[in-house]
Tab-separated table of C-alpha atoms and ligand atoms in Angstrom:
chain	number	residue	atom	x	y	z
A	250	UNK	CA	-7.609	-3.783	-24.778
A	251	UNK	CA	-8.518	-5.745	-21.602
A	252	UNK	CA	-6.501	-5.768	-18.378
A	253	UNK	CA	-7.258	-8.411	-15.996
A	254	UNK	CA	-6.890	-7.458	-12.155
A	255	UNK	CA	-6.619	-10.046	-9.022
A	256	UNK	CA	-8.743	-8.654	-6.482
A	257	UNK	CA	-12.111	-6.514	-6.486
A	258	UNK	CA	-11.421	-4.384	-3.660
A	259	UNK	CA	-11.691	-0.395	-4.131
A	260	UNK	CA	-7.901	-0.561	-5.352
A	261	UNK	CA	-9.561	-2.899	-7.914
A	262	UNK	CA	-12.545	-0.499	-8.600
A	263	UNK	CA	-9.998	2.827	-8.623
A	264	UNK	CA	-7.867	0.859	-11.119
A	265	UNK	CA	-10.518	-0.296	-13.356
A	266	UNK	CA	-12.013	3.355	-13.151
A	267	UNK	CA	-8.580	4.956	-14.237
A	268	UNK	CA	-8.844	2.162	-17.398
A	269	UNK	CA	-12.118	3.460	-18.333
A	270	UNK	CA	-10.758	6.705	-19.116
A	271	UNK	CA	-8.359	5.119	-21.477
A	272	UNK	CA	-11.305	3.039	-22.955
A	273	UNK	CA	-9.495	-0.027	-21.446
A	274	UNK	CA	-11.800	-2.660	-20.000
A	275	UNK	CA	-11.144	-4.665	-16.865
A	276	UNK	CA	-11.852	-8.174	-15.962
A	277	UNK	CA	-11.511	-8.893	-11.933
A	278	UNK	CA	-10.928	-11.902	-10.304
A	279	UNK	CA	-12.401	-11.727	-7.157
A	280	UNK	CA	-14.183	-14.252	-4.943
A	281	UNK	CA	-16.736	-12.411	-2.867
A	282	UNK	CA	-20.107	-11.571	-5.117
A	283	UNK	CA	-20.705	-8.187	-5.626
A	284	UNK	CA	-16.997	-6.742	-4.225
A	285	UNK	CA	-16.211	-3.207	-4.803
A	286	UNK	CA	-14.549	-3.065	-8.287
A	287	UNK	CA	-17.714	-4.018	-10.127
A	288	UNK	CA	-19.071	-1.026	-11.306
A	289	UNK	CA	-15.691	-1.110	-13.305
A	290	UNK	CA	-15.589	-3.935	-14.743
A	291	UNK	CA	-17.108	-7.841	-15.331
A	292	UNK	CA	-15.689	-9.971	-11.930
A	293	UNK	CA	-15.573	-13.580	-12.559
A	294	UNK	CA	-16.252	-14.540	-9.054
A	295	UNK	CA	-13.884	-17.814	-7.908
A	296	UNK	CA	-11.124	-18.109	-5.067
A	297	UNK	CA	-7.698	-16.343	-6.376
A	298	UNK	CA	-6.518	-19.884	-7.487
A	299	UNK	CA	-8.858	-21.629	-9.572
A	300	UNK	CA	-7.205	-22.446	-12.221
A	301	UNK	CA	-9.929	-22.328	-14.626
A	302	UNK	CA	-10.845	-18.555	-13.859
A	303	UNK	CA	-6.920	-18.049	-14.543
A	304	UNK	CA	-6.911	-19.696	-17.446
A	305	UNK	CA	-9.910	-17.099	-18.770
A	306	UNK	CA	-7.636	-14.088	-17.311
A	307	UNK	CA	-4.660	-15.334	-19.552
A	308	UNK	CA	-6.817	-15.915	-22.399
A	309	UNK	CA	-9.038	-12.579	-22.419
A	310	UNK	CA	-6.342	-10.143	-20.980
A	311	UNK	CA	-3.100	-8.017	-22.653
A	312	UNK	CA	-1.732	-8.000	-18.956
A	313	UNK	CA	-2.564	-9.242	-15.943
A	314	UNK	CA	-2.113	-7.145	-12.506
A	315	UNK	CA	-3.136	-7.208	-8.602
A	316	UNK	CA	-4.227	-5.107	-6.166
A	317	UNK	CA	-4.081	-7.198	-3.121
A	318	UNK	CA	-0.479	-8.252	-1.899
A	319	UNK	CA	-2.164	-11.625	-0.299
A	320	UNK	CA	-2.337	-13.206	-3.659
A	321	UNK	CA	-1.040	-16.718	-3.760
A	322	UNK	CA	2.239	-16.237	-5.477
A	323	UNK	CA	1.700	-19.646	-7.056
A	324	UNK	CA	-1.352	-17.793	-8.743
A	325	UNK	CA	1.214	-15.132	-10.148
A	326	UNK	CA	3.624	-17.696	-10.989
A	327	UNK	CA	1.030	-19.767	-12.966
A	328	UNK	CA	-0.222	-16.829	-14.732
A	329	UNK	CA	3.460	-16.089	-15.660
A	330	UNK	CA	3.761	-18.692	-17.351
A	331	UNK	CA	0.850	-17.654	-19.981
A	332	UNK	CA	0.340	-13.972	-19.821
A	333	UNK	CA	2.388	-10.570	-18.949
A	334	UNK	CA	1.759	-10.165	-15.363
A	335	UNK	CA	3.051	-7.254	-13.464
A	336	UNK	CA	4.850	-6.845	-10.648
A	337	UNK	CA	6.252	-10.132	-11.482
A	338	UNK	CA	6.644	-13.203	-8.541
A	339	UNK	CA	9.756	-12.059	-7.068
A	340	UNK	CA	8.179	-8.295	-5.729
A	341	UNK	CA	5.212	-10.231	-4.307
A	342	UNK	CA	7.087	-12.954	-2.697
A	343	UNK	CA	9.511	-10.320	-0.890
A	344	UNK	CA	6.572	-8.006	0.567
A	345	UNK	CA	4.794	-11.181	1.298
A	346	UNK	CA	7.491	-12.381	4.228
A	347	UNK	CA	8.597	-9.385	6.283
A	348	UNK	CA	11.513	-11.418	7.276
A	349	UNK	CA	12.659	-12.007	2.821
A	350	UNK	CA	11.500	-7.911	3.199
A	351	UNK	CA	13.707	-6.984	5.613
A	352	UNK	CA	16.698	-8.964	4.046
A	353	UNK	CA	15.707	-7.420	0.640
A	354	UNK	CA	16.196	-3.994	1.925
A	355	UNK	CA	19.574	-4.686	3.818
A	356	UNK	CA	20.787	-5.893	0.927
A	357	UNK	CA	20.267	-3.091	-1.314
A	358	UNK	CA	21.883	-0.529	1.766
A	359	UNK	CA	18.260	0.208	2.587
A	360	UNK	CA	18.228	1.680	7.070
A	361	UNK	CA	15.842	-0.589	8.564
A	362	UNK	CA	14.434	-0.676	12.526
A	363	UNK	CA	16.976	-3.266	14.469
A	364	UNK	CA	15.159	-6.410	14.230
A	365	UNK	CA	15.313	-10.383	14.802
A	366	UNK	CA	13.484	-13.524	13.406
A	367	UNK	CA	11.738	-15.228	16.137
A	368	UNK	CA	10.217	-18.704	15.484
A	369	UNK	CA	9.844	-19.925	18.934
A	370	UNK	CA	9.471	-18.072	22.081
A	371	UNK	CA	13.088	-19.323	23.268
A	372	UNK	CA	13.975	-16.960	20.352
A	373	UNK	CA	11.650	-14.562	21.104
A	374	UNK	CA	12.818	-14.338	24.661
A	375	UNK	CA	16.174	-13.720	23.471
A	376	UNK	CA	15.417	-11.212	20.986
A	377	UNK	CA	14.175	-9.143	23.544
A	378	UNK	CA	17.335	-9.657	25.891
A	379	UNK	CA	18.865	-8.031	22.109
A	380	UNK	CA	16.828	-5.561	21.451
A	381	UNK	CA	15.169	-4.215	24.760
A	382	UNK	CA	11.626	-3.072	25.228
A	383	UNK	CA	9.074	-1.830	24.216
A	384	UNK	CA	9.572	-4.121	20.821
A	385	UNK	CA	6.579	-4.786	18.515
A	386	UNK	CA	6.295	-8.963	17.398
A	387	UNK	CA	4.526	-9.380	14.039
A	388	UNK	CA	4.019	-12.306	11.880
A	389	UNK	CA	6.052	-12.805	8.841
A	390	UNK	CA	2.738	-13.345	6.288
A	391	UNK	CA	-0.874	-12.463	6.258
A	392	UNK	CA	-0.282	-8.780	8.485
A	393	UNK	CA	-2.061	-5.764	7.123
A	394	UNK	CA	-3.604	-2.822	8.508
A	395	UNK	CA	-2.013	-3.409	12.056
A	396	UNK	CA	-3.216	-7.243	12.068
A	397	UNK	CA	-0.619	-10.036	13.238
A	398	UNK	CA	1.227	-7.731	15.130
A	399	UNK	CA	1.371	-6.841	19.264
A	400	UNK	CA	3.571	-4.208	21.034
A	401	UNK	CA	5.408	-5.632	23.915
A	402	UNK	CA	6.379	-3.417	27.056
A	403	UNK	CA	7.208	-6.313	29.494
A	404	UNK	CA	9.400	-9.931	28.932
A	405	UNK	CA	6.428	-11.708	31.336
A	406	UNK	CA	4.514	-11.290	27.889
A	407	UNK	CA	6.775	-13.146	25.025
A	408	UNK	CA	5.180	-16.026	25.559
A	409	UNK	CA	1.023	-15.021	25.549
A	410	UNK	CA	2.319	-12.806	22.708
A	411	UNK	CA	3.906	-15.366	20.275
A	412	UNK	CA	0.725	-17.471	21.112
A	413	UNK	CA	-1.718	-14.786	20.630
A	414	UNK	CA	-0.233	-14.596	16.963
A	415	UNK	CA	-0.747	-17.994	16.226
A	416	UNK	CA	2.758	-19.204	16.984
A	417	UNK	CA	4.056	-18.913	13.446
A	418	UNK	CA	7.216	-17.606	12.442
A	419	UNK	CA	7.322	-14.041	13.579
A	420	UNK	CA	10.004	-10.917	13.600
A	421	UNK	CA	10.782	-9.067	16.700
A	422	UNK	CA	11.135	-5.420	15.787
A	423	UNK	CA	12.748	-2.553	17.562
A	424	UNK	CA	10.294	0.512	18.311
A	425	UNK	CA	11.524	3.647	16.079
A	426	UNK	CA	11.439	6.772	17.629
A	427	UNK	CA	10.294	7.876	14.650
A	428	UNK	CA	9.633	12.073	13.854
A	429	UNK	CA	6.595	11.124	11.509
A	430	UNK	CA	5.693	8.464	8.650
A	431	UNK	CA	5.981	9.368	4.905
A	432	UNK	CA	5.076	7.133	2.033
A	433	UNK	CA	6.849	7.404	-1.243
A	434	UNK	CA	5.091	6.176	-4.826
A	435	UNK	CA	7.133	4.985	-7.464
A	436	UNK	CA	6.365	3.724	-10.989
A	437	UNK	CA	8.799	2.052	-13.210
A	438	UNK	CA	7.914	0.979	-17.125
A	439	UNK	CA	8.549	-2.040	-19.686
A	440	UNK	CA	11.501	-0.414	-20.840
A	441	UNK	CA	12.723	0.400	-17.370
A	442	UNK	CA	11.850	4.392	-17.007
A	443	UNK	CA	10.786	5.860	-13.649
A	444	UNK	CA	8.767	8.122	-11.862
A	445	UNK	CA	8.285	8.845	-8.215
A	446	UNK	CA	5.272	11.058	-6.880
A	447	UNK	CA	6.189	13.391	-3.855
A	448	UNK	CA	6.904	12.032	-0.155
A	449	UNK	CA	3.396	12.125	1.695
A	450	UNK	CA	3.209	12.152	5.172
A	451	UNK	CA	0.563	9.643	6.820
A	452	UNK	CA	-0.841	9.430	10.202
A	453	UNK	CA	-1.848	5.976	11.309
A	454	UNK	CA	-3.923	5.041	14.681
A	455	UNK	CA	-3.999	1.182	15.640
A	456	UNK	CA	-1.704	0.011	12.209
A	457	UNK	CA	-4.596	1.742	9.888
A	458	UNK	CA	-4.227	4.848	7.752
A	459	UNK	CA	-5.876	7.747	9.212
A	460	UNK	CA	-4.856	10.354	6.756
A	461	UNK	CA	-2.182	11.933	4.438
A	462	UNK	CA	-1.046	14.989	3.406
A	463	UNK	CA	0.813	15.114	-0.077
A	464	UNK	CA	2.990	16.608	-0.832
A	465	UNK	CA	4.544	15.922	2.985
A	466	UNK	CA	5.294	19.487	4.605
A	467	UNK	CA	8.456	20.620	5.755
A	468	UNK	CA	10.671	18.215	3.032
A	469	UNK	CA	13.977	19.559	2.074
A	470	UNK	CA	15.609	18.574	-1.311
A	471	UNK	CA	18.008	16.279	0.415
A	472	UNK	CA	15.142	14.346	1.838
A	473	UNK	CA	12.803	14.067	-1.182
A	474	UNK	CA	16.370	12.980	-3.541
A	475	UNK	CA	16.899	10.018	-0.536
A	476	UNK	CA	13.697	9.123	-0.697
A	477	UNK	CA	13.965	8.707	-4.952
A	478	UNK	CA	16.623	7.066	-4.644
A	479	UNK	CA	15.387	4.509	-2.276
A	480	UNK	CA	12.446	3.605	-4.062
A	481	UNK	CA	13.863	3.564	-7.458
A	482	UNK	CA	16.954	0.922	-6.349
A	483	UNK	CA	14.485	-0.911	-5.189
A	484	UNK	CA	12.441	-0.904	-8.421
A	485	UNK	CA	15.525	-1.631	-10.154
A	486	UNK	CA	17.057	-4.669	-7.942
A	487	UNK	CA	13.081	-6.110	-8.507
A	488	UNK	CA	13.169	-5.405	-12.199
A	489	UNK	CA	9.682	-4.363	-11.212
A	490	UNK	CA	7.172	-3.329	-13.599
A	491	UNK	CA	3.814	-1.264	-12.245
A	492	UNK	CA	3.215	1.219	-9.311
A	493	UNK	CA	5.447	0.257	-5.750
A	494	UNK	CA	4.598	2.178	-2.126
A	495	UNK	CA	7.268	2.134	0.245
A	496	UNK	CA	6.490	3.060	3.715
A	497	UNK	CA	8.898	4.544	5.657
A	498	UNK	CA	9.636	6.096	9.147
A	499	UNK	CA	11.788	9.294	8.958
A	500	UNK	CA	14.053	9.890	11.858
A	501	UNK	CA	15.726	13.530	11.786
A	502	UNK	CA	17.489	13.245	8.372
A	503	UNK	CA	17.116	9.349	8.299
A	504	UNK	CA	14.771	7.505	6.348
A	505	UNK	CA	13.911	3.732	7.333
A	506	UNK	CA	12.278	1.093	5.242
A	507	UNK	CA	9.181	-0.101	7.027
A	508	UNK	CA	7.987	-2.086	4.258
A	509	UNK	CA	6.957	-2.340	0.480
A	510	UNK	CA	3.154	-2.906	-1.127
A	511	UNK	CA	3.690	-3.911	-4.330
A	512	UNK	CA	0.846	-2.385	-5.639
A	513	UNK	CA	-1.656	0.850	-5.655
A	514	UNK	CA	-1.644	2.083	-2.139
A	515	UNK	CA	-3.721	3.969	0.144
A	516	UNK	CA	-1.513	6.520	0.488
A	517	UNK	CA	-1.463	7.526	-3.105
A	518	UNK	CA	-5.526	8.283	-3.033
A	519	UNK	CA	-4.391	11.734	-3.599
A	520	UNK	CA	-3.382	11.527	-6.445
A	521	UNK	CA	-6.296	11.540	-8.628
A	522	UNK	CA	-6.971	14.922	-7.927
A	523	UNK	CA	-3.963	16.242	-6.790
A	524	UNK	CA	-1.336	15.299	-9.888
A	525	UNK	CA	-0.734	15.261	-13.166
A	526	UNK	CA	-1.205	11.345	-13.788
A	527	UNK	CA	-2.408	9.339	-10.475
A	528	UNK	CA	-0.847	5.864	-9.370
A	529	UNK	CA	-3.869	4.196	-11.181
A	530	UNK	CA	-3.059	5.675	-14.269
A	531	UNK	CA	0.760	5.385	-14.144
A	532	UNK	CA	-0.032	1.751	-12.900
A	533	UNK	CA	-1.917	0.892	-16.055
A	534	UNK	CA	0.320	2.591	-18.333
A	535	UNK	CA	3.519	1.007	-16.650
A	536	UNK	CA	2.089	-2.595	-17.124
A	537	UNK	CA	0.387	-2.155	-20.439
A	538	UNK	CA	3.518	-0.854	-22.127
A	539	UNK	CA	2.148	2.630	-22.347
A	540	UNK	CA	4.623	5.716	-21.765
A	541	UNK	CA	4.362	7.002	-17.841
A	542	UNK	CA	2.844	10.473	-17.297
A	543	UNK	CA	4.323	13.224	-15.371
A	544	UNK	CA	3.894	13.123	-11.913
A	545	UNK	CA	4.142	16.672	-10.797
A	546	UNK	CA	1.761	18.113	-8.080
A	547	UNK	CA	-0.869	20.135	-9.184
A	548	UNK	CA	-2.136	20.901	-6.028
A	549	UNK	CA	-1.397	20.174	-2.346
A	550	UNK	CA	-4.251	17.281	-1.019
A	551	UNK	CA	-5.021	15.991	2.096
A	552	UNK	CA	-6.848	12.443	2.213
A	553	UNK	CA	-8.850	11.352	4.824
A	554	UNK	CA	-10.627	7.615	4.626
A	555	UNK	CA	-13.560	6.956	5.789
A	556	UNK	CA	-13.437	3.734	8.048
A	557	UNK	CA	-16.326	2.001	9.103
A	558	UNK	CA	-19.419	4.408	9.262
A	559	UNK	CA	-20.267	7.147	6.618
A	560	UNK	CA	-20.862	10.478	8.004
A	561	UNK	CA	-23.312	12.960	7.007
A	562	UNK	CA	-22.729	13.362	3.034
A	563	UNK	CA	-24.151	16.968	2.850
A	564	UNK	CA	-21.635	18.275	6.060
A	565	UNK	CA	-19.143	16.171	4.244
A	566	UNK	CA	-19.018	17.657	0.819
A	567	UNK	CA	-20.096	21.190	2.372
A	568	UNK	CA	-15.988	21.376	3.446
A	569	UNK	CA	-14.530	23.741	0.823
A	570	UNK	CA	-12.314	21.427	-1.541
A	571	UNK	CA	-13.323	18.271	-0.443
A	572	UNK	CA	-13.890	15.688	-3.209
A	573	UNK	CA	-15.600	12.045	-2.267
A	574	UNK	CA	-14.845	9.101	-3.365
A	575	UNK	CA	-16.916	5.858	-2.014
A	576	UNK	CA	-16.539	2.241	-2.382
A	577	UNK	CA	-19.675	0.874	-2.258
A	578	UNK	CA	-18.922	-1.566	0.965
A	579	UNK	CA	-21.457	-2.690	3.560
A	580	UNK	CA	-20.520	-0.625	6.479
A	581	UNK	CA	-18.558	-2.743	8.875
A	582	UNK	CA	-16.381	-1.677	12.260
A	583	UNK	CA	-13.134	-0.709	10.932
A	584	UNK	CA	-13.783	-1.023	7.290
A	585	UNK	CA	-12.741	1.303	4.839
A	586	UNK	CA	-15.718	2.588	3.072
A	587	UNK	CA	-14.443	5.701	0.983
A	588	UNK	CA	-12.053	8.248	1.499
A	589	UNK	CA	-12.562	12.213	1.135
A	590	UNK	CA	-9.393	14.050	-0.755
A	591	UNK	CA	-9.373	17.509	0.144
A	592	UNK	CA	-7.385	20.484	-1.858
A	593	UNK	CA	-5.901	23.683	-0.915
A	594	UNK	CA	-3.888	26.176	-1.625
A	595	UNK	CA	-0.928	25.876	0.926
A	596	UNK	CA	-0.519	23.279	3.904
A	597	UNK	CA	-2.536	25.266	6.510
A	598	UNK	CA	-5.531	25.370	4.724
A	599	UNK	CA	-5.220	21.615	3.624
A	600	UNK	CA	-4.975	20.944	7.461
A	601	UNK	CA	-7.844	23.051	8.009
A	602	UNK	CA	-10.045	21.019	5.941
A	603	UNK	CA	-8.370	17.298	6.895
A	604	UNK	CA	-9.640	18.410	10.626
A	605	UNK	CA	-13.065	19.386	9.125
A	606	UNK	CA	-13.330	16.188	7.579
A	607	UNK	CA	-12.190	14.309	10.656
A	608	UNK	CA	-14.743	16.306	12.949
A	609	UNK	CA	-17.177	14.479	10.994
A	610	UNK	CA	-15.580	10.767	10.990
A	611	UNK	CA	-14.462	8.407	13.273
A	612	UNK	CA	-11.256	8.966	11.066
B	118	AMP	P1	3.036	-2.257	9.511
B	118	AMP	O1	1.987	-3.318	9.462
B	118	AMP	O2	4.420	-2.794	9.599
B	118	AMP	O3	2.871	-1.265	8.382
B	118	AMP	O4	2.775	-1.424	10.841
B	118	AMP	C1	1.598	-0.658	11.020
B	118	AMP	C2	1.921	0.604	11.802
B	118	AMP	O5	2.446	0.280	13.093
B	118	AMP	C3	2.976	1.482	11.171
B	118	AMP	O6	2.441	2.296	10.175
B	118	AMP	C4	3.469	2.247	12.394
B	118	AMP	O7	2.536	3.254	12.755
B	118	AMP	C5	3.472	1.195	13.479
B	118	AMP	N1	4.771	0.505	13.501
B	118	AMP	C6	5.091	-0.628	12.846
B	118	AMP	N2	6.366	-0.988	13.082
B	118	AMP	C7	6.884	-0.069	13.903
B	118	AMP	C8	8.177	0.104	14.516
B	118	AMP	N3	9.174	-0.765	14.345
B	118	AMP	N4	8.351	1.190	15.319
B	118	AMP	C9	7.325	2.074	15.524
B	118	AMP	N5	6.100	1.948	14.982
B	118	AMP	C10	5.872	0.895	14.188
């Protein structure tokens, strides 16, 4: 059995790691030589549409998935035409427009932040006569990890901002007071079962993900049943096949929709060690037609990446519980280079190590 995968990033490599286990190979489509995923896997190396590479992925592959939402959606719809690929062209196309995102989630009685579509900065002025400042203007496409987006405190900047961005079709968003971020994993199957993985709570620091702690403390019944809910309408209304992250801001009892990856996600890391069957695996089994695995928590985790610079790897893996997991990436300002899951036996000790792990990262 062969699985192809769009993108060669350590999603990619995590992916094609979790296939090995099942003695399923990988085949990544990936453009820059030598990327992450290839100790998992053969990468034929060409941009994310060349046709001829996609024609070898239909041809040589049971299924076809991505780990990268900036796929070309023409890519997924040409593949679509030829081989299974999962999450279909609809998912990608609504994660890939924050704007189609936002309308997505109204639709389906998702809470979002207050928010208006700005295309100009005549708009853009208004919007903020709407919704007040501070307001945060991000592009529609192409913003990830805290790119394409500014926080505005004062009007005399709408129009340096919208500039500054590029002056492409943005949304003006309100600024949630929000208590904390959580994260909630969901799979859904062929035949249409699901599974969702606890709430985690993440802590981000200029857009990027610091760290998580999964399961999130301090989550009631009530909250952990909304957040199911939540993510499994919106696996249903996409017909979705394959693992979905939805980030969300939690306000008191309120949960809002911040967005959707259609894909593995960064705040699932956890996990691998820390549940029954990990995204990657419930990923691969969703798409491949294979029945889902439980998701139950075997132990409480903590996840801490490692962006940009590698610490010391003997103080590293000296924390009690700590397990590493690198990527194999040049080291490069910002860039995520690994991530270090740590385990305990209750949230105070998980915390405990997460600030160990920190002390010794620019994390
Ligand atoms: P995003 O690219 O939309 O995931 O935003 C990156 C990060 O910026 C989020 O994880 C939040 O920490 C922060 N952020 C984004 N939108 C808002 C908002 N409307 N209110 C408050 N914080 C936000």
């Amino acid at each position: 059995m062969r699985v192809g995968i769009i993108g060669g990033g350590q999603l990619g490599r995590m992916l094609g790691e979790s296939a090995q286990l099942l003695e399923i190979e990988s085949l990544f489509l990936e453009p820059s030589p030598s990327p992450s995923a290839a100790v998992a896997g053969e990468v034929i190396v060409a941009p994310y549409d060349d046709r001829v590479a996609l024609d070898r992925l239909a041809r040589e592959c049971e299924v076809v998935t991505y780990e990268l939402e900036n796929v070309p959606v023409d890519t997924v719809r040409y593949l679509a035409g030829k081989v299974a690929i999962h999450p279909g062209p609809g998912a990608l196309e609504t994660a890939q427009d924050r704007l189609a995102e936002k309308r997505f989630f109204r639709s389906r009685g998702v809470s979002i932040a207050a928010f208006v579509p700005v295309d100009s900065v005549e708009q853009l002025e208004a919007g903020i006569e709407l919704l007040g400042l501070p307001a945060i203007l991000k592009t529609r496409r192409m913003g990830y990890d805290g790119r394409g987006q500014l926080y505005l405190a004062d009007p005399e900047q709408a129009s340096g901002a919208f500039a500054a961005l590029g002056s492409v079709p943005c949304v003006l968003e309100e600024v949630v007071p929000f208590d904390r971020e959580l994260s909630i994993l969901a799979v859904r199957d062929r035949d249409g079962a699901t599974a969702t993985w606890p709430l985690v709570e993440n802590r981000h620091a200029g857009g990027i993900l610091r760290w998580s702690v999964a399961p999130a403390p301090e989550v009631d019944r009530e909250l952990q049943l909304l957040a199911d809910a939540l993510a499994t309408r919106l696996l249903e209304a996409l017909q979705y096949v394959g693992v979905l992250a939805v980030e969300l801001f939690q306000v008191g009892d309120r949960l809002l929709a911040n967005e959707i990856a259609p894909r593995v996600h960064n705040s699932g890391h956890w996990s691998i060690e820390g549940a029954l069957t990990s995204q990657f695996e419930n990923h691969l089994r969703a798409i491949l037609g294979l029945p889902l695995g439980q998701t139950s928590v075997l132990l409480p985790c903590g996840c801490v990446n490692l962006l940009g610079r590698l610490p010391d790897l003997s103080e590293l893996l000296a924390v009690p519980g700590a397990r590493l997991h690198l990527y194999g990436k040049e080291p490069r300002p910002g860039r995520k280079l690994g991530h270090v899951t740590v385990l305990g036996a209750d949230h105070g000790q998980i915390r405990a190590r997460i600030d160990a792990v920190r002390a010794l990262t620019a994390g």
